[in-house]
C-alpha cells in the first residue's frame, strides 16, 4: 500500500480490496497494531431474494430471538477470558503503583532525567497484555455479530426489529445489561448497512405491547412482568414463549 509522505508499506488483509479507493485512515490500536481503514467506492452484488421475512426480539440472556423460534444466546466473551485478563490487570495495577513511587523518588532526588511511565518495561508489558485481552474480547464479540447479521441478510428479505430507544431506557447498571446494550446497537448498525448493501430491507417497528399481545389471535393479555417467561393465551389457549411471541408480534407489526 502506498501512503502519501510514507511511501510503500506492507499490509495484511483477509479480504482483497476491490473498487476505487477513496481514502485511507491509519489507526494505531492500544495493542500497538496499525490498522488501515480503507474507504472504497464499490458495486456490491445484491444477495438473491429469499422470499422470507423475520421479526427479531432482542434480550439480555438471549441476544436475539427470531419469529421462527430460534434463540441466539448472548455469549459472554468477557467472562471466557476474564481469568487471564484479571491476571494481567492485577499486575498492571501493582506495577503502575511501583513505577509511580520510583518516579516520585526520582523527582524527590532531583534526578537530571526523571524516569517516565514509558521507561518501565514491566509496566508497559502488563499494559499491553490487558489491552490485548480487551481487543480479543471485542473482536470475538464483533465476529459473532457479523456472523449473525450476515446469516440474517442471506436468509431473509425483510428484517423487522424493535426501536431500541425504549429498551435503552431501562435503567440498569449490571454489566450484562451494559454489554447487551452495546451489542444491540452494533447489531442494528450492521443490519442497517448490510441490508443496504445486499438489497434487503430493515424495518424498525414500535415495540408497544409486543410482549403482551397474543401473536396468534391478537388478544391483549395485559402487562407481563419480566419474570414471566411463558404464558397461555386465555382467548385461544396457545402457550407462548414470551420472547418468541414478541418476535412474532414484531414480524406482524
Ligand atoms: Zn390467543
CSV table of C-alpha atoms and ligand atoms in Angstrom, one decimal:
chain,number,residue,atom,x,y,z
A,1,UNK,CA,0.0,0.0,0.0
A,2,UNK,CA,1.4,3.4,-0.9
A,3,UNK,CA,0.7,6.1,1.5
A,4,UNK,CA,1.3,9.8,1.0
A,5,UNK,CA,4.5,11.0,2.7
A,6,UNK,CA,5.3,7.5,4.0
A,7,UNK,CA,5.6,5.5,0.8
A,8,UNK,CA,5.1,1.8,0.4
A,9,UNK,CA,4.1,-0.2,3.5
A,10,UNK,CA,3.3,-3.9,3.8
A,11,UNK,CA,-0.2,-4.8,4.8
A,12,UNK,CA,-2.2,-7.9,5.5
A,13,UNK,CA,-5.8,-8.3,4.8
A,14,UNK,CA,-8.3,-11.1,5.0
A,15,UNK,CA,-10.2,-9.6,2.1
A,16,UNK,CA,-9.0,-8.3,-1.2
A,17,UNK,CA,-9.6,-4.6,-1.6
A,18,UNK,CA,-11.8,-4.1,-4.6
A,19,UNK,CA,-13.3,-0.9,-6.1
A,20,UNK,CA,-11.9,2.6,-6.2
A,21,UNK,CA,-10.1,3.7,-3.1
A,22,UNK,CA,-11.4,7.0,-1.8
A,23,UNK,CA,-9.3,7.5,1.3
A,24,UNK,CA,-7.3,5.6,3.9
A,25,UNK,CA,-7.3,6.2,7.7
A,26,UNK,CA,-4.4,4.8,9.7
A,27,UNK,CA,-5.2,3.9,13.3
A,28,UNK,CA,-2.8,2.8,16.0
A,29,UNK,CA,-4.6,0.4,18.4
A,30,UNK,CA,-3.8,0.2,22.1
A,31,UNK,CA,-2.1,-3.1,21.4
A,32,UNK,CA,0.4,-1.4,19.1
A,33,UNK,CA,-1.0,-2.6,15.8
A,34,UNK,CA,-1.5,-0.3,12.9
A,35,UNK,CA,-4.8,-0.6,11.0
A,36,UNK,CA,-5.6,0.9,7.7
A,37,UNK,CA,-9.3,1.7,7.3
A,38,UNK,CA,-9.9,1.8,3.6
A,39,UNK,CA,-12.9,3.6,2.1
A,40,UNK,CA,-13.8,2.3,-1.3
A,41,UNK,CA,-16.4,3.0,-3.9
A,42,UNK,CA,-17.5,-0.4,-5.0
A,43,UNK,CA,-20.6,-2.1,-6.5
A,44,UNK,CA,-21.8,-4.7,-4.1
A,45,UNK,CA,-23.7,-7.6,-5.6
A,46,UNK,CA,-27.1,-8.0,-4.1
A,47,UNK,CA,-28.0,-11.3,-2.4
A,48,UNK,CA,-30.6,-13.4,-4.1
A,49,UNK,CA,-34.1,-12.9,-2.7
A,50,UNK,CA,-35.2,-15.5,-0.1
A,51,UNK,CA,-38.9,-14.6,-0.1
A,52,UNK,CA,-38.9,-14.6,3.6
A,53,UNK,CA,-39.4,-12.1,6.4
A,54,UNK,CA,-38.5,-12.3,10.1
A,55,UNK,CA,-39.2,-10.4,13.3
A,56,UNK,CA,-36.4,-10.1,15.9
A,57,UNK,CA,-36.8,-9.6,19.6
A,58,UNK,CA,-33.7,-8.7,21.5
A,59,UNK,CA,-32.8,-9.6,25.1
A,60,UNK,CA,-30.2,-10.0,27.7
A,61,UNK,CA,-29.8,-13.7,28.2
A,62,UNK,CA,-30.6,-14.3,24.6
A,63,UNK,CA,-29.2,-11.7,22.4
A,64,UNK,CA,-31.7,-12.3,19.6
A,65,UNK,CA,-34.9,-14.3,19.3
A,66,UNK,CA,-36.4,-14.8,15.8
A,67,UNK,CA,-40.1,-15.1,15.0
A,68,UNK,CA,-39.1,-18.6,13.6
A,69,UNK,CA,-38.4,-19.6,17.1
A,70,UNK,CA,-34.6,-19.6,17.0
A,71,UNK,CA,-32.7,-18.2,20.0
A,72,UNK,CA,-29.2,-16.9,19.7
A,73,UNK,CA,-27.6,-16.7,23.1
A,74,UNK,CA,-25.6,-13.8,24.4
A,75,UNK,CA,-22.1,-15.1,24.6
A,76,UNK,CA,-20.1,-13.6,27.4
A,77,UNK,CA,-16.7,-13.5,25.7
A,78,UNK,CA,-15.5,-11.2,28.5
A,79,UNK,CA,-16.2,-14.0,31.0
A,80,UNK,CA,-14.4,-16.6,28.9
A,81,UNK,CA,-11.2,-14.6,29.1
A,82,UNK,CA,-11.9,-13.0,32.5
A,83,UNK,CA,-9.3,-15.0,34.4
A,84,UNK,CA,-6.4,-14.3,32.0
A,85,UNK,CA,-7.3,-10.6,31.7
A,86,UNK,CA,-7.7,-10.3,35.5
A,87,UNK,CA,-4.2,-11.9,36.0
A,88,UNK,CA,-2.7,-9.0,34.0
A,89,UNK,CA,-4.9,-6.3,35.4
A,90,UNK,CA,-3.6,-7.1,38.9
A,91,UNK,CA,0.0,-6.9,37.7
A,92,UNK,CA,-0.8,-3.7,35.8
A,93,UNK,CA,-2.2,-2.0,38.9
A,94,UNK,CA,0.8,-3.2,41.1
A,95,UNK,CA,3.4,-2.2,38.5
A,96,UNK,CA,1.9,1.2,37.9
A,97,UNK,CA,1.9,1.9,41.6
A,98,UNK,CA,5.6,0.8,41.8
A,99,UNK,CA,6.6,2.9,38.8
A,100,UNK,CA,4.8,5.9,40.2
A,101,UNK,CA,6.7,5.5,43.5
A,102,UNK,CA,10.0,5.3,41.7
A,103,UNK,CA,9.2,8.4,39.6
A,104,UNK,CA,8.3,10.3,42.8
A,105,UNK,CA,11.7,9.3,44.2
A,106,UNK,CA,13.5,10.5,41.0
A,107,UNK,CA,11.8,13.8,41.4
A,108,UNK,CA,12.5,14.0,45.1
A,109,UNK,CA,16.2,13.3,44.4
A,110,UNK,CA,16.1,15.9,41.7
A,111,UNK,CA,17.3,13.4,39.1
A,112,UNK,CA,18.6,15.1,36.0
A,113,UNK,CA,16.2,13.0,33.8
A,114,UNK,CA,13.4,11.6,35.9
A,115,UNK,CA,12.0,8.4,34.5
A,116,UNK,CA,8.6,8.3,33.0
A,117,UNK,CA,6.0,5.6,32.9
A,118,UNK,CA,7.2,4.6,29.4
A,119,UNK,CA,10.6,3.7,30.9
A,120,UNK,CA,9.1,0.9,33.0
A,121,UNK,CA,9.2,-2.1,30.7
A,122,UNK,CA,7.3,-4.5,33.1
A,123,UNK,CA,4.6,-1.9,33.5
A,124,UNK,CA,4.4,-1.5,29.7
A,125,UNK,CA,4.2,-5.2,29.2
A,126,UNK,CA,1.3,-5.5,31.6
A,127,UNK,CA,-0.5,-2.6,29.9
A,128,UNK,CA,-0.1,-4.3,26.6
A,129,UNK,CA,-1.4,-7.6,27.8
A,130,UNK,CA,-4.5,-6.0,29.3
A,131,UNK,CA,-5.1,-4.2,26.0
A,132,UNK,CA,-4.6,-7.4,24.1
A,133,UNK,CA,-7.3,-9.2,26.1
A,134,UNK,CA,-9.7,-6.3,25.7
A,135,UNK,CA,-9.1,-6.3,22.0
A,136,UNK,CA,-9.6,-10.0,21.7
A,137,UNK,CA,-12.9,-9.8,23.6
A,138,UNK,CA,-14.1,-7.0,21.4
A,139,UNK,CA,-13.0,-8.9,18.2
A,140,UNK,CA,-14.8,-12.1,19.3
A,141,UNK,CA,-18.0,-10.2,20.1
A,142,UNK,CA,-17.9,-8.4,16.7
A,143,UNK,CA,-17.2,-11.6,14.8
A,144,UNK,CA,-20.2,-13.2,16.4
A,145,UNK,CA,-22.4,-10.3,15.5
A,146,UNK,CA,-21.1,-10.3,11.9
A,147,UNK,CA,-21.8,-14.0,11.6
A,148,UNK,CA,-25.4,-13.4,12.9
A,149,UNK,CA,-26.2,-10.4,10.7
A,150,UNK,CA,-24.7,-12.0,7.6
A,151,UNK,CA,-26.8,-15.1,8.2
A,152,UNK,CA,-29.9,-12.9,8.6
A,153,UNK,CA,-29.5,-10.9,5.4
A,154,UNK,CA,-28.9,-14.1,3.5
A,155,UNK,CA,-31.9,-15.8,4.9
A,156,UNK,CA,-34.5,-13.0,4.8
A,157,UNK,CA,-35.6,-10.1,2.6
A,158,UNK,CA,-37.3,-8.1,5.3
A,159,UNK,CA,-36.0,-7.9,8.8
A,160,UNK,CA,-38.1,-6.2,11.5
A,161,UNK,CA,-36.7,-5.1,14.8
A,162,UNK,CA,-37.9,-3.0,17.6
A,163,UNK,CA,-37.0,0.6,18.1
A,164,UNK,CA,-34.2,0.3,20.6
A,165,UNK,CA,-35.0,3.5,22.5
A,166,UNK,CA,-37.4,2.0,24.9
A,167,UNK,CA,-35.1,-0.9,25.8
A,168,UNK,CA,-32.2,1.5,26.4
A,169,UNK,CA,-34.4,3.5,28.8
A,170,UNK,CA,-34.4,0.6,31.2
A,171,UNK,CA,-32.0,1.9,33.9
A,172,UNK,CA,-29.8,-1.0,35.0
A,173,UNK,CA,-26.2,-0.8,35.8
A,174,UNK,CA,-25.5,-4.5,35.5
A,175,UNK,CA,-22.6,-5.5,33.3
A,176,UNK,CA,-24.8,-7.9,31.4
A,177,UNK,CA,-27.2,-5.1,30.5
A,178,UNK,CA,-24.4,-2.8,29.5
A,179,UNK,CA,-23.0,-5.5,27.2
A,180,UNK,CA,-26.4,-6.2,25.8
A,181,UNK,CA,-27.0,-2.5,25.1
A,182,UNK,CA,-23.7,-2.3,23.2
A,183,UNK,CA,-24.4,-5.5,21.2
A,184,UNK,CA,-27.9,-4.3,20.3
A,185,UNK,CA,-26.5,-1.1,18.9
A,186,UNK,CA,-23.8,-2.8,16.9
A,187,UNK,CA,-26.4,-5.4,15.7
A,188,UNK,CA,-28.7,-2.7,14.5
A,189,UNK,CA,-26.0,-0.7,12.7
A,190,UNK,CA,-24.7,-3.9,11.0
A,191,UNK,CA,-28.2,-4.9,9.9
A,192,UNK,CA,-28.7,-1.4,8.6
A,193,UNK,CA,-25.7,-1.3,6.3
A,194,UNK,CA,-25.8,-4.9,5.3
A,195,UNK,CA,-29.5,-4.6,4.2
A,196,UNK,CA,-28.5,-1.5,2.2
A,197,UNK,CA,-25.6,-3.4,0.6
A,198,UNK,CA,-27.4,-6.6,-0.2
A,199,UNK,CA,-30.8,-5.3,-1.4
A,200,UNK,CA,-32.7,-6.2,1.8
A,201,UNK,CA,-35.0,-4.2,4.0
A,202,UNK,CA,-34.7,-3.3,7.7
A,203,UNK,CA,-37.9,-2.2,9.3
A,204,UNK,CA,-38.0,-0.5,12.7
A,205,UNK,CA,-41.2,-1.1,14.5
A,206,UNK,CA,-42.8,0.4,17.5
A,207,UNK,CA,-42.2,-2.1,20.4
A,208,UNK,CA,-45.5,-1.2,22.1
A,209,UNK,CA,-47.2,-4.2,23.6
A,210,UNK,CA,-45.1,-6.8,21.8
A,211,UNK,CA,-44.8,-8.9,24.9
A,212,UNK,CA,-48.4,-8.8,26.0
A,213,UNK,CA,-50.4,-9.4,22.8
A,214,UNK,CA,-51.1,-13.0,21.6
A,215,UNK,CA,-49.4,-13.3,18.2
A,216,UNK,CA,-52.0,-15.9,17.1
A,217,UNK,CA,-55.3,-14.2,17.9
A,218,UNK,CA,-54.4,-10.7,18.8
A,219,UNK,CA,-55.8,-10.9,22.4
A,220,UNK,CA,-54.2,-8.3,24.7
A,221,UNK,CA,-53.3,-10.2,27.9
A,222,UNK,CA,-52.2,-7.1,29.8
A,223,UNK,CA,-48.7,-6.3,31.1
A,224,UNK,CA,-46.4,-9.3,31.6
A,225,UNK,CA,-43.6,-8.6,34.1
A,226,UNK,CA,-40.0,-9.6,33.1
A,227,UNK,CA,-40.1,-12.8,35.2
A,228,UNK,CA,-42.9,-14.3,33.1
A,229,UNK,CA,-41.1,-16.4,30.6
A,230,UNK,CA,-44.1,-18.1,29.2
A,231,UNK,CA,-47.9,-17.7,29.3
A,232,UNK,CA,-51.1,-19.2,27.9
A,233,UNK,CA,-53.5,-17.0,25.9
A,234,UNK,CA,-56.9,-17.2,27.7
A,235,UNK,CA,-58.6,-16.5,24.4
A,236,UNK,CA,-57.2,-19.1,22.1
A,237,UNK,CA,-55.4,-21.4,24.5
A,238,UNK,CA,-52.0,-21.2,22.8
A,239,UNK,CA,-48.9,-21.5,25.1
A,240,UNK,CA,-46.4,-18.8,24.3
A,241,UNK,CA,-42.7,-18.4,24.9
A,242,UNK,CA,-42.5,-14.8,25.9
A,243,UNK,CA,-39.7,-13.8,23.6
A,244,UNK,CA,-40.7,-15.8,20.5
A,245,UNK,CA,-44.2,-14.4,20.8
A,246,UNK,CA,-42.7,-10.9,21.0
A,247,UNK,CA,-40.7,-11.6,17.9
A,248,UNK,CA,-43.8,-12.8,16.1
A,249,UNK,CA,-45.6,-9.6,17.0
A,250,UNK,CA,-42.7,-7.6,15.7
A,251,UNK,CA,-42.9,-9.5,12.4
A,252,UNK,CA,-46.7,-8.8,12.3
A,253,UNK,CA,-46.3,-5.1,13.1
B,1,LIG,ZN1,-54.6,-16.0,21.5
